[in-house]
């Protein structure tokens, strides 16, 4: 079973329709299982590799957009202690419920909010870092710039943005999950210019060693 199959199930369930109908992914247990399968049991190492790219440090205030079932938020929370915080947002109530259960079992104070990436319910400059992990390929193209503008708004000058998603010519993508459906139609590196136009500099990116994913990161001007 691959990530394309998971996304296909989500779309059939009405997860990725129009902005108004977007309810996100509605099967948290299956999602966690699929990540475990796709990373060949190394899902923890996968999460840690993504967090390395975010450059988190103790005291950081992190916003994770598309937090899903909260696994990455929990790992991030440990990195920003002491003194830091993690806030997660997602459009799926079911994923948020799973995330809250996980954080509760771990005894961690992580806030999870139901929110759209294009309309974040936070004040300007609230966070030191914002991450999007395999989120933007699910966002309609017309709304992606809105998401980037919102990320810029909630970051102060010097704040960090990290985007993880699928990129590059489909014919050159090695992992099966990077080639099909919405994954195959999306090229993360096409967002370099919109990032610069939104107010980010020192933009850099490249491939990861996981699931055919790439990254882009930039610093808020």
PDB file of C-alpha atoms in Angstrom:
ATOM      1  CA  UNK A   1       0.000   0.000   0.000  1.00  0.00           C
ATOM      2  CA  UNK A   2       1.442   3.424  -0.913  1.00  0.00           C
ATOM      3  CA  UNK A   3       0.867   7.060  -0.045  1.00  0.00           C
ATOM      4  CA  UNK A   4      -1.037   7.618  -3.294  1.00  0.00           C
ATOM      5  CA  UNK A   5      -3.528   4.963  -2.223  1.00  0.00           C
ATOM      6  CA  UNK A   6      -3.926   6.730   1.110  1.00  0.00           C
ATOM      7  CA  UNK A   7      -4.562  10.096  -0.560  1.00  0.00           C
ATOM      8  CA  UNK A   8      -6.991   8.456  -2.971  1.00  0.00           C
ATOM      9  CA  UNK A   9      -9.015   7.108  -0.071  1.00  0.00           C
ATOM     10  CA  UNK A  10      -9.014  10.573   1.473  1.00  0.00           C
ATOM     11  CA  UNK A  11     -10.367  12.137  -1.702  1.00  0.00           C
ATOM     12  CA  UNK A  12     -13.073   9.508  -2.039  1.00  0.00           C
ATOM     13  CA  UNK A  13     -14.089  10.327   1.525  1.00  0.00           C
ATOM     14  CA  UNK A  14     -14.403  13.993   0.556  1.00  0.00           C
ATOM     15  CA  UNK A  15     -11.131  15.118   2.065  1.00  0.00           C
ATOM     16  CA  UNK A  16      -9.743  17.100  -0.860  1.00  0.00           C
ATOM     17  CA  UNK A  17     -12.535  18.726  -2.790  1.00  0.00           C
ATOM     18  CA  UNK A  18     -12.881  22.500  -2.697  1.00  0.00           C
ATOM     19  CA  UNK A  19     -11.567  24.910  -0.059  1.00  0.00           C
ATOM     20  CA  UNK A  20     -14.997  25.059   1.521  1.00  0.00           C
ATOM     21  CA  UNK A  21     -15.389  21.279   1.602  1.00  0.00           C
ATOM     22  CA  UNK A  22     -11.869  20.438   2.751  1.00  0.00           C
ATOM     23  CA  UNK A  23     -12.054  18.224   5.826  1.00  0.00           C
ATOM     24  CA  UNK A  24      -8.527  16.821   5.531  1.00  0.00           C
ATOM     25  CA  UNK A  25      -7.593  13.186   5.990  1.00  0.00           C
ATOM     26  CA  UNK A  26     -10.150  11.299   8.029  1.00  0.00           C
ATOM     27  CA  UNK A  27      -8.455   8.039   8.961  1.00  0.00           C
ATOM     28  CA  UNK A  28      -5.692   8.707  11.541  1.00  0.00           C
ATOM     29  CA  UNK A  29      -4.929   5.096  12.464  1.00  0.00           C
ATOM     30  CA  UNK A  30      -4.467   4.060   8.844  1.00  0.00           C
ATOM     31  CA  UNK A  31      -2.380   7.149   8.186  1.00  0.00           C
ATOM     32  CA  UNK A  32       0.038   6.301  11.013  1.00  0.00           C
ATOM     33  CA  UNK A  33       0.252   2.710   9.804  1.00  0.00           C
ATOM     34  CA  UNK A  34       1.013   3.789   6.250  1.00  0.00           C
ATOM     35  CA  UNK A  35       3.787   6.131   7.367  1.00  0.00           C
ATOM     36  CA  UNK A  36       5.266   3.238   9.359  1.00  0.00           C
ATOM     37  CA  UNK A  37       5.083   0.946   6.327  1.00  0.00           C
ATOM     38  CA  UNK A  38       6.452   3.486   3.858  1.00  0.00           C
ATOM     39  CA  UNK A  39       9.422   4.313   6.111  1.00  0.00           C
ATOM     40  CA  UNK A  40      10.010   0.588   6.671  1.00  0.00           C
ATOM     41  CA  UNK A  41       9.603   0.901  10.396  1.00  0.00           C
ATOM     42  CA  UNK A  42      11.880   3.938  10.639  1.00  0.00           C
ATOM     43  CA  UNK A  43       9.180   6.559  11.067  1.00  0.00           C
ATOM     44  CA  UNK A  44      10.941   8.040  14.107  1.00  0.00           C
ATOM     45  CA  UNK A  45      14.144   8.584  12.127  1.00  0.00           C
ATOM     46  CA  UNK A  46      12.062  10.101   9.315  1.00  0.00           C
ATOM     47  CA  UNK A  47      10.465  12.603  11.705  1.00  0.00           C
ATOM     48  CA  UNK A  48      13.800  13.496  13.278  1.00  0.00           C
ATOM     49  CA  UNK A  49      15.350  14.122   9.849  1.00  0.00           C
ATOM     50  CA  UNK A  50      12.575  16.600   9.047  1.00  0.00           C
ATOM     51  CA  UNK A  51      13.029  18.376  12.367  1.00  0.00           C
ATOM     52  CA  UNK A  52      16.771  18.659  11.751  1.00  0.00           C
ATOM     53  CA  UNK A  53      15.935  20.766   8.693  1.00  0.00           C
ATOM     54  CA  UNK A  54      13.740  23.074  10.772  1.00  0.00           C
ATOM     55  CA  UNK A  55      16.731  24.073  12.896  1.00  0.00           C
ATOM     56  CA  UNK A  56      14.736  24.055  16.125  1.00  0.00           C
ATOM     57  CA  UNK A  57      16.369  25.065  19.382  1.00  0.00           C
ATOM     58  CA  UNK A  58      15.320  25.365  23.044  1.00  0.00           C
ATOM     59  CA  UNK A  59      12.922  28.254  23.552  1.00  0.00           C
ATOM     60  CA  UNK A  60      11.525  28.202  20.008  1.00  0.00           C
ATOM     61  CA  UNK A  61       7.824  28.780  19.407  1.00  0.00           C
ATOM     62  CA  UNK A  62       6.831  26.400  16.593  1.00  0.00           C
ATOM     63  CA  UNK A  63       3.700  26.223  14.474  1.00  0.00           C
ATOM     64  CA  UNK A  64       3.155  22.943  12.636  1.00  0.00           C
ATOM     65  CA  UNK A  65       0.644  23.396   9.807  1.00  0.00           C
ATOM     66  CA  UNK A  66      -1.051  20.127   8.879  1.00  0.00           C
ATOM     67  CA  UNK A  67      -0.037  18.462  12.126  1.00  0.00           C
ATOM     68  CA  UNK A  68      -1.989  15.280  11.420  1.00  0.00           C
ATOM     69  CA  UNK A  69      -1.948  12.811  14.285  1.00  0.00           C
ATOM     70  CA  UNK A  70       0.600  14.807  16.282  1.00  0.00           C
ATOM     71  CA  UNK A  71       3.607  12.481  16.110  1.00  0.00           C
ATOM     72  CA  UNK A  72       5.916  15.123  14.680  1.00  0.00           C
ATOM     73  CA  UNK A  73       4.593  17.804  17.043  1.00  0.00           C
ATOM     74  CA  UNK A  74       5.493  15.602  20.010  1.00  0.00           C
ATOM     75  CA  UNK A  75       9.031  15.077  18.692  1.00  0.00           C
ATOM     76  CA  UNK A  76       9.329  18.806  18.059  1.00  0.00           C
ATOM     77  CA  UNK A  77       8.157  19.665  21.572  1.00  0.00           C
ATOM     78  CA  UNK A  78      11.103  17.773  23.030  1.00  0.00           C
ATOM     79  CA  UNK A  79      13.500  19.760  20.844  1.00  0.00           C
ATOM     80  CA  UNK A  80      12.234  23.187  21.881  1.00  0.00           C
ATOM     81  CA  UNK A  81      12.486  22.541  25.608  1.00  0.00           C
ATOM     82  CA  UNK A  82      13.154  24.160  27.932  1.00  0.00           C
ATOM     83  CA  UNK A  83      11.027  27.220  27.393  1.00  0.00           C
ATOM     84  CA  UNK A  84       9.607  26.517  23.955  1.00  0.00           C
ATOM     85  CA  UNK A  85       6.168  25.565  22.715  1.00  0.00           C
ATOM     86  CA  UNK A  86       4.516  23.731  19.831  1.00  0.00           C
ATOM     87  CA  UNK A  87       1.136  24.520  18.311  1.00  0.00           C
ATOM     88  CA  UNK A  88      -0.452  22.301  15.679  1.00  0.00           C
ATOM     89  CA  UNK A  89      -3.227  23.103  13.209  1.00  0.00           C
ATOM     90  CA  UNK A  90      -5.111  20.806  10.859  1.00  0.00           C
ATOM     91  CA  UNK A  91      -8.364  20.842   8.893  1.00  0.00           C
ATOM     92  CA  UNK A  92      -9.246  17.279   9.962  1.00  0.00           C
ATOM     93  CA  UNK A  93     -11.095  16.994  13.255  1.00  0.00           C
ATOM     94  CA  UNK A  94     -10.326  13.267  13.382  1.00  0.00           C
ATOM     95  CA  UNK A  95      -6.602  13.833  13.007  1.00  0.00           C
ATOM     96  CA  UNK A  96      -6.713  16.520  15.694  1.00  0.00           C
ATOM     97  CA  UNK A  97      -8.548  14.207  18.075  1.00  0.00           C
ATOM     98  CA  UNK A  98      -5.810  11.610  17.589  1.00  0.00           C
ATOM     99  CA  UNK A  99      -3.123  14.254  18.132  1.00  0.00           C
ATOM    100  CA  UNK A 100      -4.707  15.427  21.377  1.00  0.00           C
ATOM    101  CA  UNK A 101      -4.910  11.847  22.658  1.00  0.00           C
ATOM    102  CA  UNK A 102      -1.234  11.239  21.883  1.00  0.00           C
ATOM    103  CA  UNK A 103      -0.092  14.453  23.557  1.00  0.00           C
ATOM    104  CA  UNK A 104      -2.310  13.725  26.557  1.00  0.00           C
ATOM    105  CA  UNK A 105      -0.869  10.230  26.983  1.00  0.00           C
ATOM    106  CA  UNK A 106       2.628  11.720  26.803  1.00  0.00           C
ATOM    107  CA  UNK A 107       1.710  14.367  29.382  1.00  0.00           C
ATOM    108  CA  UNK A 108       2.683  17.200  27.043  1.00  0.00           C
ATOM    109  CA  UNK A 109       1.109  20.643  26.824  1.00  0.00           C
ATOM    110  CA  UNK A 110       0.681  20.955  23.062  1.00  0.00           C
ATOM    111  CA  UNK A 111      -2.205  23.016  21.692  1.00  0.00           C
ATOM    112  CA  UNK A 112      -3.972  21.659  18.608  1.00  0.00           C
ATOM    113  CA  UNK A 113      -6.379  23.880  16.680  1.00  0.00           C
ATOM    114  CA  UNK A 114      -8.864  23.264  13.898  1.00  0.00           C
ATOM    115  CA  UNK A 115      -7.815  25.807  11.263  1.00  0.00           C
ATOM    116  CA  UNK A 116      -7.176  26.361   7.577  1.00  0.00           C
ATOM    117  CA  UNK A 117      -3.593  27.114   6.528  1.00  0.00           C
ATOM    118  CA  UNK A 118      -4.874  30.075   4.520  1.00  0.00           C
ATOM    119  CA  UNK A 119      -6.583  31.619   7.583  1.00  0.00           C
ATOM    120  CA  UNK A 120      -4.442  31.029  10.645  1.00  0.00           C
ATOM    121  CA  UNK A 121      -6.019  32.146  13.950  1.00  0.00           C
ATOM    122  CA  UNK A 122      -2.844  33.655  15.418  1.00  0.00           C
ATOM    123  CA  UNK A 123      -1.462  37.132  15.887  1.00  0.00           C
ATOM    124  CA  UNK A 124       1.312  38.578  13.736  1.00  0.00           C
ATOM    125  CA  UNK A 125       4.834  37.415  14.593  1.00  0.00           C
ATOM    126  CA  UNK A 126       3.611  34.787  17.050  1.00  0.00           C
ATOM    127  CA  UNK A 127       6.063  31.997  16.090  1.00  0.00           C
ATOM    128  CA  UNK A 128       9.791  31.548  15.528  1.00  0.00           C
ATOM    129  CA  UNK A 129       9.315  28.730  13.022  1.00  0.00           C
ATOM    130  CA  UNK A 130       6.521  27.345  10.828  1.00  0.00           C
ATOM    131  CA  UNK A 131       6.540  23.935   9.142  1.00  0.00           C
ATOM    132  CA  UNK A 132       4.378  22.374   6.417  1.00  0.00           C
ATOM    133  CA  UNK A 133       5.004  18.640   5.965  1.00  0.00           C
ATOM    134  CA  UNK A 134       3.343  17.050   2.903  1.00  0.00           C
ATOM    135  CA  UNK A 135       0.530  19.600   3.076  1.00  0.00           C
ATOM    136  CA  UNK A 136       0.766  21.996   0.141  1.00  0.00           C
ATOM    137  CA  UNK A 137       0.224  19.402  -2.595  1.00  0.00           C
ATOM    138  CA  UNK A 138      -3.259  18.922  -1.106  1.00  0.00           C
ATOM    139  CA  UNK A 139      -4.033  22.654  -1.205  1.00  0.00           C
ATOM    140  CA  UNK A 140      -5.680  23.982  -4.394  1.00  0.00           C
ATOM    141  CA  UNK A 141      -3.114  25.919  -6.421  1.00  0.00           C
ATOM    142  CA  UNK A 142      -5.070  29.176  -6.137  1.00  0.00           C
ATOM    143  CA  UNK A 143      -4.793  29.051  -2.331  1.00  0.00           C
ATOM    144  CA  UNK A 144      -1.122  28.157  -1.949  1.00  0.00           C
ATOM    145  CA  UNK A 145       0.027  31.781  -2.019  1.00  0.00           C
ATOM    146  CA  UNK A 146      -2.498  32.548   0.722  1.00  0.00           C
ATOM    147  CA  UNK A 147      -0.905  29.843   2.858  1.00  0.00           C
ATOM    148  CA  UNK A 148       2.564  31.285   2.302  1.00  0.00           C
ATOM    149  CA  UNK A 149       1.336  34.796   3.157  1.00  0.00           C
ATOM    150  CA  UNK A 150      -0.210  33.538   6.373  1.00  0.00           C
ATOM    151  CA  UNK A 151       3.014  31.763   7.301  1.00  0.00           C
ATOM    152  CA  UNK A 152       4.917  34.998   6.691  1.00  0.00           C
ATOM    153  CA  UNK A 153       2.408  36.955   8.776  1.00  0.00           C
ATOM    154  CA  UNK A 154       2.770  34.781  11.890  1.00  0.00           C
ATOM    155  CA  UNK A 155       6.577  34.871  11.695  1.00  0.00           C
ATOM    156  CA  UNK A 156       8.709  37.814  12.856  1.00  0.00           C
ATOM    157  CA  UNK A 157      11.693  39.056  10.844  1.00  0.00           C
ATOM    158  CA  UNK A 158      14.260  36.278  11.037  1.00  0.00           C
ATOM    159  CA  UNK A 159      11.603  33.595  11.531  1.00  0.00           C
ATOM    160  CA  UNK A 160      12.012  30.295   9.698  1.00  0.00           C
ATOM    161  CA  UNK A 161       9.688  28.541   7.265  1.00  0.00           C
ATOM    162  CA  UNK A 162      10.200  24.890   6.258  1.00  0.00           C
ATOM    163  CA  UNK A 163       8.212  23.209   3.488  1.00  0.00           C
ATOM    164  CA  UNK A 164       8.429  19.450   2.881  1.00  0.00           C
ATOM    165  CA  UNK A 165       6.724  17.998  -0.191  1.00  0.00           C
ATOM    166  CA  UNK A 166       7.107  16.332  -3.595  1.00  0.00           C
ATOM    167  CA  UNK A 167       9.245  17.908  -6.307  1.00  0.00           C
ATOM    168  CA  UNK A 168      11.206  17.422  -9.495  1.00  0.00           C
ATOM    169  CA  UNK A 169      10.352  15.857 -12.852  1.00  0.00           C
ATOM    170  CA  UNK A 170       8.041  12.898 -12.333  1.00  0.00           C
ATOM    171  CA  UNK A 171      10.240  10.742 -14.566  1.00  0.00           C
ATOM    172  CA  UNK A 172      13.133  11.262 -12.156  1.00  0.00           C
ATOM    173  CA  UNK A 173      11.241  10.502  -8.960  1.00  0.00           C
ATOM    174  CA  UNK A 174      12.479   7.270  -7.470  1.00  0.00           C
ATOM    175  CA  UNK A 175       9.855   6.564  -4.820  1.00  0.00           C
ATOM    176  CA  UNK A 176       6.490   5.250  -5.988  1.00  0.00           C
ATOM    177  CA  UNK A 177       4.541   7.536  -3.646  1.00  0.00           C
ATOM    178  CA  UNK A 178       6.038  10.628  -5.320  1.00  0.00           C
ATOM    179  CA  UNK A 179       4.753   9.839  -8.812  1.00  0.00           C
ATOM    180  CA  UNK A 180       0.994   9.519  -8.667  1.00  0.00           C
ATOM    181  CA  UNK A 181      -2.143  11.619  -8.224  1.00  0.00           C
ATOM    182  CA  UNK A 182      -1.723  14.945  -6.462  1.00  0.00           C
ATOM    183  CA  UNK A 183       1.830  13.974  -5.515  1.00  0.00           C
ATOM    184  CA  UNK A 184       2.911  13.640  -9.128  1.00  0.00           C
ATOM    185  CA  UNK A 185       1.180  16.878 -10.139  1.00  0.00           C
ATOM    186  CA  UNK A 186       3.000  18.972  -7.530  1.00  0.00           C
ATOM    187  CA  UNK A 187       6.509  20.436  -7.720  1.00  0.00           C
ATOM    188  CA  UNK A 188       7.594  22.062  -4.475  1.00  0.00           C
ATOM    189  CA  UNK A 189      10.413  23.978  -6.146  1.00  0.00           C
ATOM    190  CA  UNK A 190       7.841  25.889  -8.152  1.00  0.00           C
ATOM    191  CA  UNK A 191       7.172  27.802  -4.917  1.00  0.00           C
ATOM    192  CA  UNK A 192      10.612  29.431  -4.804  1.00  0.00           C
ATOM    193  CA  UNK A 193       9.430  32.589  -6.565  1.00  0.00           C
ATOM    194  CA  UNK A 194       6.183  32.874  -4.549  1.00  0.00           C
ATOM    195  CA  UNK A 195       8.245  32.486  -1.367  1.00  0.00           C
ATOM    196  CA  UNK A 196      10.511  35.345  -2.377  1.00  0.00           C
ATOM    197  CA  UNK A 197       7.515  37.479  -3.352  1.00  0.00           C
ATOM    198  CA  UNK A 198       5.905  36.765   0.019  1.00  0.00           C
ATOM    199  CA  UNK A 199       8.862  38.105   1.960  1.00  0.00           C
ATOM    200  CA  UNK A 200      11.348  35.271   2.420  1.00  0.00           C
ATOM    201  CA  UNK A 201      15.053  35.328   1.649  1.00  0.00           C
ATOM    202  CA  UNK A 202      17.985  32.883   1.828  1.00  0.00           C
ATOM    203  CA  UNK A 203      15.693  30.352   0.177  1.00  0.00           C
ATOM    204  CA  UNK A 204      17.322  26.955  -0.249  1.00  0.00           C
ATOM    205  CA  UNK A 205      16.125  23.465  -0.944  1.00  0.00           C
ATOM    206  CA  UNK A 206      16.855  20.028  -2.278  1.00  0.00           C
ATOM    207  CA  UNK A 207      15.990  16.345  -2.011  1.00  0.00           C
ATOM    208  CA  UNK A 208      15.589  14.344   1.171  1.00  0.00           C
ATOM    209  CA  UNK A 209      16.511  10.712   1.577  1.00  0.00           C
ATOM    210  CA  UNK A 210      12.936   9.821   2.478  1.00  0.00           C
ATOM    211  CA  UNK A 211       9.935   8.896   0.305  1.00  0.00           C
ATOM    212  CA  UNK A 212      11.034  10.966  -2.673  1.00  0.00           C
ATOM    213  CA  UNK A 213      10.413  14.182  -0.729  1.00  0.00           C
ATOM    214  CA  UNK A 214      12.167  17.531  -1.105  1.00  0.00           C
ATOM    215  CA  UNK A 215      12.432  20.607   1.083  1.00  0.00           C
ATOM    216  CA  UNK A 216      12.380  24.372   0.764  1.00  0.00           C
ATOM    217  CA  UNK A 217      13.229  26.691   3.607  1.00  0.00           C
ATOM    218  CA  UNK A 218      13.546  30.412   3.934  1.00  0.00           C
ATOM    219  CA  UNK A 219      13.982  33.239   6.411  1.00  0.00           C
ATOM    220  CA  UNK A 220      11.334  35.904   6.919  1.00  0.00           C
ATOM    221  CA  UNK A 221      12.574  39.342   5.901  1.00  0.00           C
TER     222      UNK A 221
END
